[in-house]
Coordinates of C-alpha atoms and ligand atoms in Angstrom, one line a residue:
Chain A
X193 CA 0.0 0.0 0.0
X194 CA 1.1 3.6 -0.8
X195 CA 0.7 6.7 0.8
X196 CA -0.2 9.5 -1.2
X197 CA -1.3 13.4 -0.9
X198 CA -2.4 14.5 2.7
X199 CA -6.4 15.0 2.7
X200 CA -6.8 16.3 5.7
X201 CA -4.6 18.1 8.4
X202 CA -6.6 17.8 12.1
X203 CA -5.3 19.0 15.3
X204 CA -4.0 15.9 16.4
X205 CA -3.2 13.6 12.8
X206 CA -3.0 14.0 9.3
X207 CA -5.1 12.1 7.4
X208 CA -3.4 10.6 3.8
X209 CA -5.0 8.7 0.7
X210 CA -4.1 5.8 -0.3
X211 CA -3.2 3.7 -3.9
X212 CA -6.8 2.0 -2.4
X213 CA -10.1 4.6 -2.0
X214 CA -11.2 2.3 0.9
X215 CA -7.9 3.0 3.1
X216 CA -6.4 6.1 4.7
X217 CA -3.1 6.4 5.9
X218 CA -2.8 8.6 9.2
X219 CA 0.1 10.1 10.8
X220 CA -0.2 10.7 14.7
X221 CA 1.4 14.6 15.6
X222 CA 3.1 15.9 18.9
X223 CA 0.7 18.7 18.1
X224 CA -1.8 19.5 21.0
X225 CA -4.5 21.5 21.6
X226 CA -7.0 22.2 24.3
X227 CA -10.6 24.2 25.0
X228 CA -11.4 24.3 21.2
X229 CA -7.7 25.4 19.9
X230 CA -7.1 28.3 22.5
X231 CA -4.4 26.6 23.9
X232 CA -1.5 24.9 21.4
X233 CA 1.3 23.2 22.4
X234 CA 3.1 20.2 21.8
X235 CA 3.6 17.0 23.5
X236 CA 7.0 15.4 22.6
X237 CA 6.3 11.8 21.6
X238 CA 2.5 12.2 22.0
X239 CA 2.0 10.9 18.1
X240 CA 3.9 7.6 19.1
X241 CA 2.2 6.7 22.3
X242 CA -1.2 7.8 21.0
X243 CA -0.6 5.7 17.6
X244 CA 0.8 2.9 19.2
X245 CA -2.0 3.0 22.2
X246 CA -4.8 3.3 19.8
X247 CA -3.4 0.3 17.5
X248 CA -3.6 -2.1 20.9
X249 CA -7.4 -0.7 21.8
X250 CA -8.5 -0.9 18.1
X251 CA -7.1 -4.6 18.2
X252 CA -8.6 -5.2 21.8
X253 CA -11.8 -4.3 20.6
X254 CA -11.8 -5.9 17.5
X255 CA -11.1 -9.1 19.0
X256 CA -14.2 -8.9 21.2
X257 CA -16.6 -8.2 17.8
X258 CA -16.5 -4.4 17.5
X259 CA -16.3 -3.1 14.0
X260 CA -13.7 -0.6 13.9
X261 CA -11.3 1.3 11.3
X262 CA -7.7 -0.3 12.0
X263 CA -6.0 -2.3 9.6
X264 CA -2.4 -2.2 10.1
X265 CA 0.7 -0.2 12.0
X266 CA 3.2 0.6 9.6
X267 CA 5.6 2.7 11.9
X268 CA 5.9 4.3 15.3
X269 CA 3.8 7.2 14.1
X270 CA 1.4 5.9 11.5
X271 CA -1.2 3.3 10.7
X272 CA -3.6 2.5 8.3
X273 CA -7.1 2.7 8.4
X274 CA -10.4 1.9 6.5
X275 CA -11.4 5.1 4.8
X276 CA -14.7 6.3 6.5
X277 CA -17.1 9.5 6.1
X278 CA -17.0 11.0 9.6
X279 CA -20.0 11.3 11.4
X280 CA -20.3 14.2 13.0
X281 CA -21.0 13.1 16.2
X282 CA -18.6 12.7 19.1
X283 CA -19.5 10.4 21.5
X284 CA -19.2 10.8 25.3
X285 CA -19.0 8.1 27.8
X286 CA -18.6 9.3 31.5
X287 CA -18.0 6.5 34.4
X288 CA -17.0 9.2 37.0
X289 CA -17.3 12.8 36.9
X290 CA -14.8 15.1 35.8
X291 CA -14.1 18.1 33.2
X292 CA -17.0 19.6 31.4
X293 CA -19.6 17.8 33.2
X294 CA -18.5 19.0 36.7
X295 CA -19.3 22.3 35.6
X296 CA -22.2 21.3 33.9
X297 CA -24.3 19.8 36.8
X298 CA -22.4 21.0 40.0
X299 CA -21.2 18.0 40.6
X300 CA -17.2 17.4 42.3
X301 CA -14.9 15.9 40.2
X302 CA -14.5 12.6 41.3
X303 CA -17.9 11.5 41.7
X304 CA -18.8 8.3 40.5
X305 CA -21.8 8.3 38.3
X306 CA -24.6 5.6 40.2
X307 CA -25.6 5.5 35.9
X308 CA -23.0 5.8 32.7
X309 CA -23.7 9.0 31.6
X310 CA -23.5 9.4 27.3
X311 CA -23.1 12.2 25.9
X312 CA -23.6 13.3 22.2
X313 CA -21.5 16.6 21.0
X314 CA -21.7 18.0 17.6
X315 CA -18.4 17.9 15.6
X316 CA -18.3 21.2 14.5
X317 CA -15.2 23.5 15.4
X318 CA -16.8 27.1 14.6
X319 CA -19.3 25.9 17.0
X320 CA -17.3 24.7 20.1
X321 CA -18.5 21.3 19.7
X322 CA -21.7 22.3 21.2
X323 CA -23.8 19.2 23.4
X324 CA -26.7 18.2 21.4
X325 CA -29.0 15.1 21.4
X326 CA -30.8 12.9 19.7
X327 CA -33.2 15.1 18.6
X328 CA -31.1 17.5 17.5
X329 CA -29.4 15.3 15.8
X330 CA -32.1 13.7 13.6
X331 CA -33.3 17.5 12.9
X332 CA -30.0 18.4 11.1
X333 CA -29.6 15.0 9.5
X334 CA -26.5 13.8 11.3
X335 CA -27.2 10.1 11.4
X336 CA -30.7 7.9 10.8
X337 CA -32.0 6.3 14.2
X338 CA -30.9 3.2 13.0
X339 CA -27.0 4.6 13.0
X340 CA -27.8 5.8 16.6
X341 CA -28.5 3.1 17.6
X342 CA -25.4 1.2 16.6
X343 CA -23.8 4.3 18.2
X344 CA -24.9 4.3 21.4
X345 CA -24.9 0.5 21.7
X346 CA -21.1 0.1 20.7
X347 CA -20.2 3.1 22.9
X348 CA -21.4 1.5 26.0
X349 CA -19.8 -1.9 25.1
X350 CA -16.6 -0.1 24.5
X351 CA -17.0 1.5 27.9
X352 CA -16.9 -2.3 29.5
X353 CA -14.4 -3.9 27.4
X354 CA -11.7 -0.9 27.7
X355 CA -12.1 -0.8 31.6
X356 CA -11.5 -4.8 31.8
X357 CA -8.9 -4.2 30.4
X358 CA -7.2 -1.4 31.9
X359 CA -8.2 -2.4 35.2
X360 CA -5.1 -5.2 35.8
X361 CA -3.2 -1.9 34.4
X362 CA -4.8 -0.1 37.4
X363 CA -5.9 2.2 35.7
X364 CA -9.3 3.7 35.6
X365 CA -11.6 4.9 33.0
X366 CA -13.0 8.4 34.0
X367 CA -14.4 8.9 30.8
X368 CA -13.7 9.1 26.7
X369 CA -14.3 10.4 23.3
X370 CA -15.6 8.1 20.5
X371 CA -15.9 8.9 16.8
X372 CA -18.1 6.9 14.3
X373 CA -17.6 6.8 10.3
X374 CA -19.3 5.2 7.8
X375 CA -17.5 2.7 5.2
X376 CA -19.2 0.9 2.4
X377 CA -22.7 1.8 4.6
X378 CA -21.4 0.7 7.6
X379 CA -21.1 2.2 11.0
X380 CA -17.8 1.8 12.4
X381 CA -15.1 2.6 14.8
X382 CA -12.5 5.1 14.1
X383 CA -10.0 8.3 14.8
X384 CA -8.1 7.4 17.9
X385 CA -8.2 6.1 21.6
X386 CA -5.5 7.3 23.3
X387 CA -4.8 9.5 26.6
X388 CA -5.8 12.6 23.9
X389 CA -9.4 11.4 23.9
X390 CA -9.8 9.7 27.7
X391 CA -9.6 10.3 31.0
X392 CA -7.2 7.7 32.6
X393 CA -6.5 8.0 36.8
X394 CA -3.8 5.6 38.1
X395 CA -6.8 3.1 40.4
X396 CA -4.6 3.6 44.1
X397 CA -3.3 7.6 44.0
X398 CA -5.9 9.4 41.4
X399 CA -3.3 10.4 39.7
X400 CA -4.2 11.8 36.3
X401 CA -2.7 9.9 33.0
X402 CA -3.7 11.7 30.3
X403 CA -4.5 15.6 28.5
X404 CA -5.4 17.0 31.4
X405 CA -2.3 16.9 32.7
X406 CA -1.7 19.3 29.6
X407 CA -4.8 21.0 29.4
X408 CA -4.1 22.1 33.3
X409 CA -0.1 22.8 33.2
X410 CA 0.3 19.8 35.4
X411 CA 3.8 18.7 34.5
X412 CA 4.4 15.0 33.5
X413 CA 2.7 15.3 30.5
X414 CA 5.0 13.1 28.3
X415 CA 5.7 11.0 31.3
X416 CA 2.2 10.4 31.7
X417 CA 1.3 9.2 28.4
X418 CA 4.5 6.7 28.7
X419 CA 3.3 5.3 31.4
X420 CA 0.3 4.5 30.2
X421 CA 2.0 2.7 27.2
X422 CA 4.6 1.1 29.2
X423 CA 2.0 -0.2 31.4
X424 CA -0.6 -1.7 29.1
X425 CA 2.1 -3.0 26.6
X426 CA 5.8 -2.7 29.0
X427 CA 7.0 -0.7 26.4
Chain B
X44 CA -60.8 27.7 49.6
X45 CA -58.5 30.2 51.3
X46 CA -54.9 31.5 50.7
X47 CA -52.7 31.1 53.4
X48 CA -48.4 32.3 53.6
X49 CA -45.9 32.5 51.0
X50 CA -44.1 29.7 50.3
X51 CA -41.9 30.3 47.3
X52 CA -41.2 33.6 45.4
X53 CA -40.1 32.9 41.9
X54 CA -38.9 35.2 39.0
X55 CA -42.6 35.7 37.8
X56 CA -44.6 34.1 40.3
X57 CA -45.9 33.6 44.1
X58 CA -46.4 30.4 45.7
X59 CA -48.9 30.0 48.3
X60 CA -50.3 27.2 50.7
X61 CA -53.8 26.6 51.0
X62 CA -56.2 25.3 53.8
X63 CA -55.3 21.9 51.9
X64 CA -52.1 20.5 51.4
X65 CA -53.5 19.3 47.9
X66 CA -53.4 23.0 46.3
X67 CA -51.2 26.1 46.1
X68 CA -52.5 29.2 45.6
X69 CA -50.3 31.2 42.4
X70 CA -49.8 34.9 41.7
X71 CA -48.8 35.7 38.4
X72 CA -46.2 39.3 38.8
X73 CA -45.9 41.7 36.4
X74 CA -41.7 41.2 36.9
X75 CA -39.6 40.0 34.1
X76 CA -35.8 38.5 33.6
X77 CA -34.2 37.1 31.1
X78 CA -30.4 35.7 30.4
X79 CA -30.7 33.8 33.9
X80 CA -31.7 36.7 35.7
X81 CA -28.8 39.4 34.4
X82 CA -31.9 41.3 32.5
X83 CA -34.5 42.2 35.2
X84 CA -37.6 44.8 34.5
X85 CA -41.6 45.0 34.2
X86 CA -43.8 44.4 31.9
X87 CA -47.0 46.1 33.0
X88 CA -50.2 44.0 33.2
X89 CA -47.8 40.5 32.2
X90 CA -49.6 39.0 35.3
X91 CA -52.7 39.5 34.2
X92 CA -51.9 38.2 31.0
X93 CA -50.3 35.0 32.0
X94 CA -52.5 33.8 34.5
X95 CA -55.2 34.4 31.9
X96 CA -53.7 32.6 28.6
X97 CA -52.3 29.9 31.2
X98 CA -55.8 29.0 32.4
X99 CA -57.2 29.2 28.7
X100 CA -54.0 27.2 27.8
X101 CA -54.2 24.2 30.9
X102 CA -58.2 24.4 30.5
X103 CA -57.8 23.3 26.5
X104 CA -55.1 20.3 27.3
X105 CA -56.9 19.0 29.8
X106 CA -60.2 19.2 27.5
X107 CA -57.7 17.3 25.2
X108 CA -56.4 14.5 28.1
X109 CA -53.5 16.1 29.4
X110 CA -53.2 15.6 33.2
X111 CA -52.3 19.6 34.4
X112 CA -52.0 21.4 38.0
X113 CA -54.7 24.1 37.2
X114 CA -57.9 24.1 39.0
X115 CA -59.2 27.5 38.9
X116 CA -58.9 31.2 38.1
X117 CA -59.7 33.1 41.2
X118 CA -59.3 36.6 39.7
X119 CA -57.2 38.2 37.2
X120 CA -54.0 37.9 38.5
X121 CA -54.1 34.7 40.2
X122 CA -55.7 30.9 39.9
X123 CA -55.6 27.8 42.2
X124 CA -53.5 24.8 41.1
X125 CA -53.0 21.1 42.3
X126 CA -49.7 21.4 44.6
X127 CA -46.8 19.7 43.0
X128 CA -43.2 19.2 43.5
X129 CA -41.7 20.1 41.0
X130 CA -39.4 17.7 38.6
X131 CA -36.0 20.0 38.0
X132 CA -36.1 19.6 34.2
X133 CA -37.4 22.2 31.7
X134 CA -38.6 20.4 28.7
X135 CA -38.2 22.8 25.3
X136 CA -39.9 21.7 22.5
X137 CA -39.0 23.5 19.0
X138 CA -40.6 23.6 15.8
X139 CA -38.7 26.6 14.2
X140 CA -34.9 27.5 15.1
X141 CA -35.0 30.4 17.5
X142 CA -33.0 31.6 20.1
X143 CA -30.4 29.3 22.0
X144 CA -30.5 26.4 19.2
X145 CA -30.0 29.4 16.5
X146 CA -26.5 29.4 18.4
X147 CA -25.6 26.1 19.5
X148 CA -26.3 24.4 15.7
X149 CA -25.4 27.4 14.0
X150 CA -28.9 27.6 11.9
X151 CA -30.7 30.5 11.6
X152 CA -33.8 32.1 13.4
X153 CA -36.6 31.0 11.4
X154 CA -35.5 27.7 9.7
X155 CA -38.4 25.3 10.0
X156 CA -37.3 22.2 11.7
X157 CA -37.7 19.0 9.9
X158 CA -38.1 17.2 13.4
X159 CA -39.5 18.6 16.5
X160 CA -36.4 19.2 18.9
X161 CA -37.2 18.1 22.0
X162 CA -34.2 19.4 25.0
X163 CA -34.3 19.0 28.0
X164 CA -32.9 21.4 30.7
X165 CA -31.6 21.1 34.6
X166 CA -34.0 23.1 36.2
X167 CA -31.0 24.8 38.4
X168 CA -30.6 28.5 38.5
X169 CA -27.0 28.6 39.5
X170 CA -25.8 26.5 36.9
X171 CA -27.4 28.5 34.4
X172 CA -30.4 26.2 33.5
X173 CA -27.8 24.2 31.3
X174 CA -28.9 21.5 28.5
X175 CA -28.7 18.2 29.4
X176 CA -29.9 14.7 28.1
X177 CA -31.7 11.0 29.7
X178 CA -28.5 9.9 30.9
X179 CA -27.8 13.0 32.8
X180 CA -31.5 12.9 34.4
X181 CA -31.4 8.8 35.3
X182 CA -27.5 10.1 37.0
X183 CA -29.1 12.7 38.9
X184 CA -32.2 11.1 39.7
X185 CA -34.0 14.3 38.5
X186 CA -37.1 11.6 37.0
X187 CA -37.6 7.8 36.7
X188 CA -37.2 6.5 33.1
X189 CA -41.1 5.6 33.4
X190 CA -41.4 9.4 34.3
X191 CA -39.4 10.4 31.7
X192 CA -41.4 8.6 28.8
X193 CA -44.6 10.7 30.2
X194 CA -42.7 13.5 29.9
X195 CA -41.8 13.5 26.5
X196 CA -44.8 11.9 25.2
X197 CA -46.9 14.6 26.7
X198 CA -44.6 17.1 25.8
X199 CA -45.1 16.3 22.0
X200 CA -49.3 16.1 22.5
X201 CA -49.1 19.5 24.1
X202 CA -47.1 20.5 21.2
X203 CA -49.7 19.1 18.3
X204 CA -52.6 20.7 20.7
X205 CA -51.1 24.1 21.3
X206 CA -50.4 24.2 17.0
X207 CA -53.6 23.5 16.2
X208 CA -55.3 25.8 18.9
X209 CA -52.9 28.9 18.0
X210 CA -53.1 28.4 14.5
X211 CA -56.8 29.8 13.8
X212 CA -55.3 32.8 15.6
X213 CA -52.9 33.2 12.9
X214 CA -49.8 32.1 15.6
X215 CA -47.3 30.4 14.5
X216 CA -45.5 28.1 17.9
X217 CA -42.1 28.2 17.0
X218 CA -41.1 26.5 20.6
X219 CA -41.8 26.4 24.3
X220 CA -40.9 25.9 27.5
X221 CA -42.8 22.9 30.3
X222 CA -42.7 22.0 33.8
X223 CA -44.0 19.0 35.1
X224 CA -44.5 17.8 39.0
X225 CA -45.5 15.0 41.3
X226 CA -49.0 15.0 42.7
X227 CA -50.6 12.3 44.4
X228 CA -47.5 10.0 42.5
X229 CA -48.8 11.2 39.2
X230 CA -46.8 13.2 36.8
X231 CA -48.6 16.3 35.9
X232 CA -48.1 19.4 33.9
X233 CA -47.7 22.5 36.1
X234 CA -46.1 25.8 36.1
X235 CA -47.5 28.5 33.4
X236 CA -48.5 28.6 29.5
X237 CA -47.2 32.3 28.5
X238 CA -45.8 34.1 26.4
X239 CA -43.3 34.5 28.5
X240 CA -42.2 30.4 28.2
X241 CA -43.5 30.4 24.9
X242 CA -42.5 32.3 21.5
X243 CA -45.2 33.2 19.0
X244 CA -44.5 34.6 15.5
X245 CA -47.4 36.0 13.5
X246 CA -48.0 33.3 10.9
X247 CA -48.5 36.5 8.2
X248 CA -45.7 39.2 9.3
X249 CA -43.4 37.0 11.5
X250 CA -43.7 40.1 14.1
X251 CA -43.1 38.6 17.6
X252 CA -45.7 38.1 20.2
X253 CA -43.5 37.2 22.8
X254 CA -40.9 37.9 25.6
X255 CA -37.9 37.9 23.3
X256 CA -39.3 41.4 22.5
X257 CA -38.3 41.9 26.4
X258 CA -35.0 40.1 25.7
X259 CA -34.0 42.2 23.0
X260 CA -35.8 45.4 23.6
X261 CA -37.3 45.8 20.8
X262 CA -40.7 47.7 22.4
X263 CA -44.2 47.1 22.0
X264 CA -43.9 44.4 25.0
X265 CA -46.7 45.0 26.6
X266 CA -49.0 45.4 23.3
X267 CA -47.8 41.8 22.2
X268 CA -48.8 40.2 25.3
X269 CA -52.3 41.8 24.9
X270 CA -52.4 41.1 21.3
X271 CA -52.1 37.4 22.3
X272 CA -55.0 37.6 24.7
X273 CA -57.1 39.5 22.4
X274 CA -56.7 36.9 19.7
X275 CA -57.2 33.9 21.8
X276 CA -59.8 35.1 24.1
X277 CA -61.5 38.0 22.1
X278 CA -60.2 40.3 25.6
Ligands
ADP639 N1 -10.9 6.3 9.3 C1 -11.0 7.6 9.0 N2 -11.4 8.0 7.8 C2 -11.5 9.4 7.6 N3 -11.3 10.3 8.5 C3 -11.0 9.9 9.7 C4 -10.8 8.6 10.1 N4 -10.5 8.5 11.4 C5 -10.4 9.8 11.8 N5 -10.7 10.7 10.8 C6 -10.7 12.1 10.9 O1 -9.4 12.6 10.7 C7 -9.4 14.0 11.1 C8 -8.0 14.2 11.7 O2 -8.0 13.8 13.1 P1 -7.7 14.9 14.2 O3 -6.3 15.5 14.0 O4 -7.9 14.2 15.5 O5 -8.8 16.0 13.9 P2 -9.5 17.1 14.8 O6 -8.8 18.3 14.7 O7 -10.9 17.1 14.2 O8 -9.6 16.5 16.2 C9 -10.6 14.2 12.0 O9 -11.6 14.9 11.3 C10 -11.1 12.8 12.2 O10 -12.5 12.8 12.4
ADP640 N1 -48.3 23.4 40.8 C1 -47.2 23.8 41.4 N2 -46.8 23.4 42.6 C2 -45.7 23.7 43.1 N3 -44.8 24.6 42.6 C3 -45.1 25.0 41.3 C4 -46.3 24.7 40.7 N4 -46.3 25.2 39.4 C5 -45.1 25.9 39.3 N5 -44.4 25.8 40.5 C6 -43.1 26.4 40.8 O1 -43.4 27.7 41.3 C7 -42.2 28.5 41.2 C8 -42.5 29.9 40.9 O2 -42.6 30.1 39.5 P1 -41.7 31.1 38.8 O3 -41.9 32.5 39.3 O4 -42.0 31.0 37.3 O5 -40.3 30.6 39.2 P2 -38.8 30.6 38.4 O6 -38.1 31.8 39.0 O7 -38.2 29.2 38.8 O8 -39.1 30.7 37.0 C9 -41.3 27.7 40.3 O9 -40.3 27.0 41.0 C10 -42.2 26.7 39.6 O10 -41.5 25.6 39.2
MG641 MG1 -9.2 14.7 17.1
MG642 MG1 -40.7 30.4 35.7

């Protein structure tokens, strides 16, 4: 496979075409950005850990029957993927309170949710990736019911397969960011899971393992998303 | 029946207990806010409107089946309602883009929604009334699913009935605002039918019969509220 002229430059990875229209080619930045692109920065060996990272959840979850975009590594930075048509819904899923939902409903950071809580925000920069739901997002065409559906269903079983397995890690699962895409009529799987699109605290301290770290000048930023390699793969 | 203390003073309304724990006692003021109370002012005579166009308003639905807290007018700033405790989510249900939605989906006032949008809002003035979705409400334990599906398919009813009633009066409903409480275990519709939770367009001029006239200060507040009576009630 061969990788062609970059389609698409996001704020995280750029997106290439391939000799193949059903495969992309995408290249995981240091780049990073926080509270709609106000804050820029970079993360020195984010791209790595974040490609590598979402290679071993895309495989994870494939293995337990979730249709998702992965195909293959090629290199430290870049994999490729099955060429989808974004939906332009991001998917939530909250185990325990933290971020924009503490400010939301007034709850402490921390709490643990008695319910998952999902969440549906609309992909749209100029807007702030507003929260919307599932009216909304009949009423401007976003996806059928029938897509929602699939959405909302894989998002939750996501949500129990990634804290199995992070769990032995000791790590847990605060909450994360899903993107769904649409290849050859299917719903599937894709962009990234990686410490850019979830909330991971170390299970004993609390300790935070992931953006925020960046997003609040926290320190240990790289160090942070190491760990989390090293400690689901020993790398 | 007689009207005993005080027990709640809202932004537009008084609360009173009765001589029976089964009703309150409500007293429509002529005071108005808007942007989560930042805008405060009067609109003369708005009590006597609202209590008026409520009763027509909770009169018609339950005519039409809906289950609502109103009793009776007792003059013409004040009626007698079943006592409820109130369920801390607004339900919005939208026709046309106005307002808020104009700015969180980026379409403009006026576009004619090919879905009704049905949000749903934590009923919490210190939050800022924020949007929020099922999941949020089961994780609060603002309503029981069961209470939820009343909720909404009520909400949509009131919605066909209000249409239908308004439109002979050459009103368009481009959205509105509902409360619904406990009484006696049963979910109920309570609060007030106004142009003040409502917005009405003229269905010939688009001219706005409403309190975004208030919002935006755009004059003539008072006359719209009449106009509203007047077409509905012949006042
Ligand atoms: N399999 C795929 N096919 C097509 N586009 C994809 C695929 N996976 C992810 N994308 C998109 O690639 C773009 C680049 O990713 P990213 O840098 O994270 O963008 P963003 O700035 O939107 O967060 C995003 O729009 C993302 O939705
Ligand atoms: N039937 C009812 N029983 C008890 N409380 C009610 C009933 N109908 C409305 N209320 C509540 O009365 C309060 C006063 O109304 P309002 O002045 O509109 O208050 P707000 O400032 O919350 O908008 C509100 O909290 C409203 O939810
Ligand atoms: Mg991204
Ligand atoms: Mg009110």
């Amino acid at each position: 496979m061969q990788k062609l002229e970059m389609i698409y430059e996001g704020k995280a990875k750029k997106v290439y075409r391939t000799d193949s229209p059903d495969y992309y080619w995408v290249e995981y930045k240091d780049d990073a950005t926080a509270f709609n692109g106000l804050k820029k920065g970079t993360i020195d060996n984010k791209g790595v850990v974040n490609n590598k990272l979402s290679a071993v959840f895309f495989k994870l979850l494939e293995e337990k029957g979730i249709a998702t975009h992965f195909v293959k590594l090629i290199n430290d930075r870049e994999m490729v993927v099955k060429a989808v048509e974004i939906i332009k819904v991001e998917v939530v899923v909250r185990n325990i309170v933290a971020g924009s939902l503490a400010k939301r409903v007034g709850l402490p950071e921390g709490t643990l949710l008695p319910q998952t809580v999902l969440e549906y925000y609309y992909k749209d920069d100029a807007l702030g990736d507003p929260l919307i739901n599932t009216s909304h997002i009949a009423a401007l065409n976003l996806a059928t019911p029938e897509q929602m559906a699939v959405i909302k269903e894989t998002s939750l079983k996501v949500n129990d397969i990634l804290r199995e397995f992070l769990a032995p890690a000791n790590i847990d699962l605060i909450d994360f960011k899903l993107e769904f895409g649409l290849h050859k009529g299917e719903v599937i799987l894709a962009d990234e899971i990686s410490p850019d699109t979830c909330r991971f605290w170390d299970k004993t301290t609390g300790e935070k393992l992931d953006k925020d770290r960046f997003r609040r000048d926290m320190g240990g930023v790289e160090d942070a998303y190491q760990e989390v390699l090293r400690r689901l793969t020993g790398e």
